[in-house]
Coordinates of C-alpha atoms and ligand atoms in Angstrom, one line a residue:
M20 CA 14.8 -23.7 4.7
S21 CA 13.7 -22.1 1.8
K22 CA 12.0 -19.1 0.4
V23 CA 9.1 -18.0 0.1
Y24 CA 7.7 -15.5 -3.1
L25 CA 5.0 -13.0 -2.6
I26 CA 4.1 -12.6 -5.6
G27 CA 1.6 -10.3 -7.3
A28 CA 0.5 -11.9 -10.5
G29 CA -1.1 -8.7 -12.0
P30 CA -4.5 -8.5 -13.2
G31 CA -5.1 -11.0 -15.4
D32 CA -2.6 -10.6 -18.5
P33 CA 0.3 -12.6 -18.5
D34 CA 2.2 -9.4 -20.2
L35 CA 1.6 -7.6 -17.0
L36 CA 3.5 -10.1 -14.5
T37 CA 6.7 -8.8 -14.1
V38 CA 9.6 -10.1 -15.5
K39 CA 11.1 -11.4 -12.4
A40 CA 8.2 -12.7 -11.6
Q41 CA 8.0 -15.1 -14.4
R42 CA 11.6 -16.1 -14.0
V43 CA 10.8 -16.4 -9.6
L44 CA 7.6 -18.7 -11.5
R45 CA 10.1 -20.8 -14.1
S46 CA 11.6 -21.8 -11.0
V47 CA 10.1 -22.7 -7.6
D48 CA 8.8 -25.6 -6.7
V49 CA 5.3 -25.2 -5.1
V50 CA 3.0 -22.4 -6.4
L51 CA -0.2 -21.7 -4.0
Y52 CA -2.6 -19.5 -6.0
D53 CA -5.6 -17.5 -5.4
R54 CA -9.1 -17.2 -7.4
L55 CA -8.2 -14.5 -9.3
V56 CA -5.1 -15.7 -10.7
S57 CA -5.6 -16.6 -14.3
A58 CA -4.7 -20.0 -16.1
E59 CA -2.7 -17.5 -18.3
V60 CA 0.2 -16.5 -15.7
L61 CA 0.1 -20.0 -14.1
A62 CA 0.9 -21.4 -17.3
V63 CA 4.3 -19.6 -17.1
A64 CA 4.9 -21.6 -14.0
N65 CA 7.5 -24.3 -14.0
P66 CA 5.5 -27.8 -15.1
S67 CA 7.0 -29.8 -12.6
A68 CA 6.1 -27.6 -9.9
E69 CA 3.1 -28.7 -7.1
L70 CA 0.1 -25.9 -7.7
I71 CA -2.2 -25.8 -5.1
Y72 CA -5.6 -23.7 -5.5
V73 CA -6.6 -21.9 -2.6
G74 CA -9.0 -19.4 -3.4
K75 CA -11.8 -18.2 -1.1
N76 CA -15.2 -18.1 -1.0
E77 CA -16.9 -15.9 0.7
G78 CA -18.1 -17.3 4.6
E79 CA -15.3 -19.0 4.8
Q80 CA -12.0 -17.1 4.3
D81 CA -10.9 -17.4 8.3
A82 CA -10.8 -21.3 7.4
V83 CA -9.3 -21.1 4.4
Q84 CA -6.2 -18.2 5.3
Q85 CA -5.2 -21.0 8.3
V86 CA -4.6 -23.9 5.9
I87 CA -3.0 -21.5 3.7
F88 CA -0.4 -20.0 6.6
D89 CA 0.1 -24.3 7.8
L90 CA 0.9 -25.1 3.6
M91 CA 3.2 -22.4 3.3
L92 CA 4.8 -23.4 6.2
D93 CA 5.0 -26.8 6.0
R94 CA 6.2 -26.9 2.3
A95 CA 8.8 -23.9 3.3
R96 CA 10.1 -26.2 6.2
A97 CA 10.4 -29.2 3.7
G98 CA 13.0 -27.5 1.9
N99 CA 10.7 -26.3 -1.3
S100 CA 11.2 -23.0 -2.6
V101 CA 7.2 -21.7 -2.5
A102 CA 5.5 -18.9 -4.7
R103 CA 2.2 -17.2 -2.8
L104 CA 0.9 -15.9 -5.9
K105 CA -1.9 -13.6 -5.6
G106 CA -4.1 -11.2 -8.0
G107 CA -2.6 -7.8 -8.5
D108 CA -0.2 -6.9 -6.0
A109 CA 0.2 -9.5 -3.4
C110 CA 0.1 -6.4 -0.5
I111 CA -3.3 -4.8 -2.0
F112 CA -5.6 -6.5 0.5
G113 CA -6.2 -10.2 -0.3
R114 CA -4.3 -10.1 3.3
G115 CA -1.2 -10.4 1.6
G116 CA 0.7 -8.8 4.7
E117 CA -1.1 -10.9 7.2
E118 CA 0.9 -13.9 5.4
W119 CA 4.1 -11.8 5.4
L120 CA 3.8 -11.3 9.1
H121 CA 2.6 -15.0 9.2
L122 CA 6.0 -16.7 7.9
A123 CA 8.3 -13.7 9.2
R124 CA 6.9 -14.3 12.7
N125 CA 7.3 -18.1 12.0
G126 CA 11.3 -17.9 11.1
V127 CA 10.7 -17.9 7.0
Q128 CA 12.6 -15.7 4.4
V129 CA 9.6 -14.0 2.4
E130 CA 10.7 -12.1 -0.6
V131 CA 8.3 -9.6 -2.3
I132 CA 8.1 -9.0 -6.2
P133 CA 5.6 -6.5 -6.3
G134 CA 2.7 -6.8 -8.8
I135 CA 0.5 -4.5 -11.3
S136 CA -2.3 -3.7 -9.0
S137 CA -5.8 -3.8 -10.6
A138 CA -6.8 -0.6 -8.8
L139 CA -3.9 0.5 -11.7
A140 CA -4.1 -1.3 -14.3
A141 CA -7.6 -1.3 -15.1
P142 CA -8.6 2.6 -14.7
A143 CA -5.4 3.1 -17.0
L144 CA -6.8 0.5 -19.7
A145 CA -10.3 2.0 -19.7
G146 CA -8.9 5.7 -20.5
V147 CA -9.5 7.1 -16.7
P148 CA -6.0 8.8 -15.3
L149 CA -5.9 8.5 -12.0
T150 CA -4.0 12.2 -11.2
Y151 CA -4.7 14.8 -13.4
R152 CA -3.5 18.4 -13.5
G153 CA -6.3 20.3 -12.5
V154 CA -8.5 17.6 -12.0
S155 CA -7.3 15.5 -9.5
R156 CA -4.5 15.7 -7.3
G157 CA -4.3 12.1 -6.3
F158 CA -7.1 9.6 -5.3
A159 CA -7.4 6.7 -2.5
I160 CA -7.1 3.1 -2.7
V161 CA -10.4 2.0 -0.6
T162 CA -12.0 -2.0 0.2
G163 CA -15.6 -1.5 -0.8
H164 CA -16.6 -4.5 1.9
C165 CA -19.3 -2.3 4.1
A166 CA -19.6 -4.9 6.7
G167 CA -17.5 -7.0 8.5
R168 CA -15.0 -5.8 11.7
D169 CA -13.7 -2.7 10.6
P170 CA -16.7 -1.1 8.0
V171 CA -15.2 2.0 6.1
D172 CA -16.7 5.7 7.3
W173 CA -17.4 6.9 3.3
A174 CA -17.2 10.4 5.0
D175 CA -13.5 10.0 5.6
Y176 CA -13.6 9.6 1.6
A177 CA -15.9 11.9 0.1
R178 CA -13.3 15.0 -0.3
V179 CA -10.7 12.7 -1.8
D180 CA -10.5 13.6 -5.7
T181 CA -10.5 10.1 -7.2
L182 CA -12.4 7.2 -5.5
V183 CA -10.4 3.7 -6.2
I184 CA -12.7 1.5 -5.0
L185 CA -12.0 -2.7 -4.9
M186 CA -14.4 -5.4 -3.7
G187 CA -17.5 -2.5 -4.0
V188 CA -19.9 -4.4 -6.5
K189 CA -22.1 -6.1 -4.3
D190 CA -22.5 -2.6 -2.1
R191 CA -22.3 -0.2 -4.7
A192 CA -25.6 1.3 -4.2
H193 CA -24.8 2.1 -0.2
I194 CA -20.9 3.4 -1.4
A195 CA -22.5 5.8 -3.9
H196 CA -25.4 7.3 -1.4
S197 CA -23.1 7.5 1.6
L198 CA -20.8 9.5 -1.1
I199 CA -23.9 11.7 -2.0
R200 CA -24.8 12.0 1.8
A201 CA -21.5 13.4 2.6
G202 CA -21.5 16.0 0.1
R203 CA -20.3 14.9 -3.4
R204 CA -22.3 15.8 -6.0
E205 CA -25.1 13.1 -7.8
D206 CA -24.0 13.8 -10.9
E207 CA -20.3 12.7 -10.3
P208 CA -18.7 10.2 -13.0
A209 CA -18.0 6.6 -11.8
V210 CA -16.8 3.6 -14.2
F211 CA -16.6 0.1 -13.2
I212 CA -14.1 -2.0 -15.3
E213 CA -15.2 -5.8 -15.1
R214 CA -12.5 -8.6 -15.7
A215 CA -10.0 -6.1 -16.4
T216 CA -7.5 -7.2 -19.1
T217 CA -9.2 -10.6 -19.9
A218 CA -11.2 -11.8 -22.6
E219 CA -14.5 -10.8 -20.6
E220 CA -13.2 -7.4 -19.6
R221 CA -16.4 -4.8 -20.0
V222 CA -16.7 -1.2 -19.1
R223 CA -20.0 0.4 -17.3
D224 CA -20.0 4.0 -17.4
A225 CA -22.5 6.3 -15.0
T226 CA -22.4 8.8 -12.6
L227 CA -22.9 8.8 -8.9
G228 CA -26.5 9.2 -8.6
D229 CA -27.1 6.3 -11.0
V230 CA -25.3 3.9 -8.7
A231 CA -26.9 5.0 -5.8
A232 CA -30.2 4.3 -7.5
G233 CA -29.2 1.1 -8.1
G234 CA -29.7 1.5 -11.7
V235 CA -25.9 -0.2 -12.7
E236 CA -25.6 -3.8 -13.2
V237 CA -22.3 -4.5 -12.7
E238 CA -20.0 -8.3 -12.2
S239 CA -18.1 -8.8 -10.4
P240 CA -14.4 -8.5 -9.5
A241 CA -14.5 -5.0 -11.0
V242 CA -12.9 -1.7 -10.2
F243 CA -15.0 1.3 -9.3
V244 CA -14.0 4.4 -9.9
I245 CA -15.4 7.8 -8.6
G246 CA -14.2 11.2 -9.8
A247 CA -14.3 14.0 -12.3
V248 CA -11.1 11.8 -14.3
A249 CA -13.7 9.3 -15.5
A250 CA -14.8 11.3 -17.9
L251 CA -11.7 11.9 -19.6
R252 CA -12.3 8.0 -21.2
A253 CA -14.8 9.6 -23.8
E254 CA -13.0 12.3 -24.8
L255 CA -9.9 9.9 -25.0
A256 CA -12.1 7.4 -26.9
A257 CA -13.5 9.9 -29.4
C258 CA -10.0 9.9 -30.5
A259 CA -9.4 7.8 -33.2
A260 CA -5.8 7.0 -32.7
V261 CA -6.7 5.9 -28.7
E262 CA -7.8 2.6 -28.0
V263 CA -9.4 2.3 -24.4
L264 CA -11.3 -0.4 -23.4
S265 CA -14.9 -0.2 -23.7
Ligands
LIG324 N1 -4.7 -7.6 -4.9 C1 -6.0 -7.2 -6.0 C2 -6.5 -7.0 -5.3 C3 -7.5 -8.0 -4.2 S1 -9.0 -7.8 -3.5 C4 -4.9 -6.2 -7.0 O1 -4.2 -5.5 -6.2 O2 -5.5 -5.8 -7.8 C5 -10.3 -8.0 -5.0 C6 -10.6 -7.0 -6.2 O3 -9.7 -6.5 -6.8 C7 -11.8 -7.4 -7.0 O4 -13.4 -7.0 -5.9 C8 -12.0 -6.4 -7.8 O5 -12.5 -4.7 -7.2 C9 -10.5 -6.2 -8.2 N2 -9.7 -6.9 -9.3 C10 -8.8 -8.0 -9.1 N3 -8.8 -8.3 -10.5 C11 -9.2 -7.4 -11.1 C12 -9.9 -7.3 -12.6 N4 -9.1 -8.3 -13.7 N5 -10.5 -6.7 -13.4 C13 -11.5 -5.9 -11.9 N6 -11.2 -5.9 -11.3 C14 -10.2 -6.6 -10.2

């Protein structure tokens, strides 16, 4: 039986694919890819590979997930090498861990190829260092999905220096409001980085209070960063020699 490669595609720009991901993508027989995988990254794949889109829309996640499990097993058992290509890093959200476990439980060999997560790439390109001596000792990457089986208790995260929230556009006002209620300052800097590393990338600067009041217009997908480090981008942008996303 052949292998399944669980590959992180990075945030969109094909230059941010790892060398290993490129090498494997050029050689596999089948590529199963998600909604957030860019056309430029897909173009790297072996031209004779079978490309299968398995993106999920809201409401159909569980049904599509079962189809993905079945397709991966089916193609691998038929002797194909399979790339399971996911945006960013395959093990940060997007149910990569579940797919890995499902394959392993079914006796399929898996090789993980880490990717550059949007959680790291988007802030870095926008001039927001996630750690900074004396300002941010650390950060947490948290889901912004506030409904569902396992809702986030924002009070648990309110004391982390820097918060990096993925999938948080829809519930941004609720998140900001909950963090303020748990003790964060209304004037704390926040930033949304939309569609990082694509032609449509855009950055929205705000304060936590603005976001809580519903006054910040943002489109998904975006990385939502909260913390004093978000203010550093203005200073970096003011330096003529530095280019940050705007
Ligand atoms: N595995 C992915 C995350 C999947 S969850 C990773 O490591 O990046 C999907 C969320 O990721 C989106 O809702 C958004 O918050 C974020 N995201 C992914 N790609 C992005 C991009 N190019 N720009 C901004 N946010 C992105």
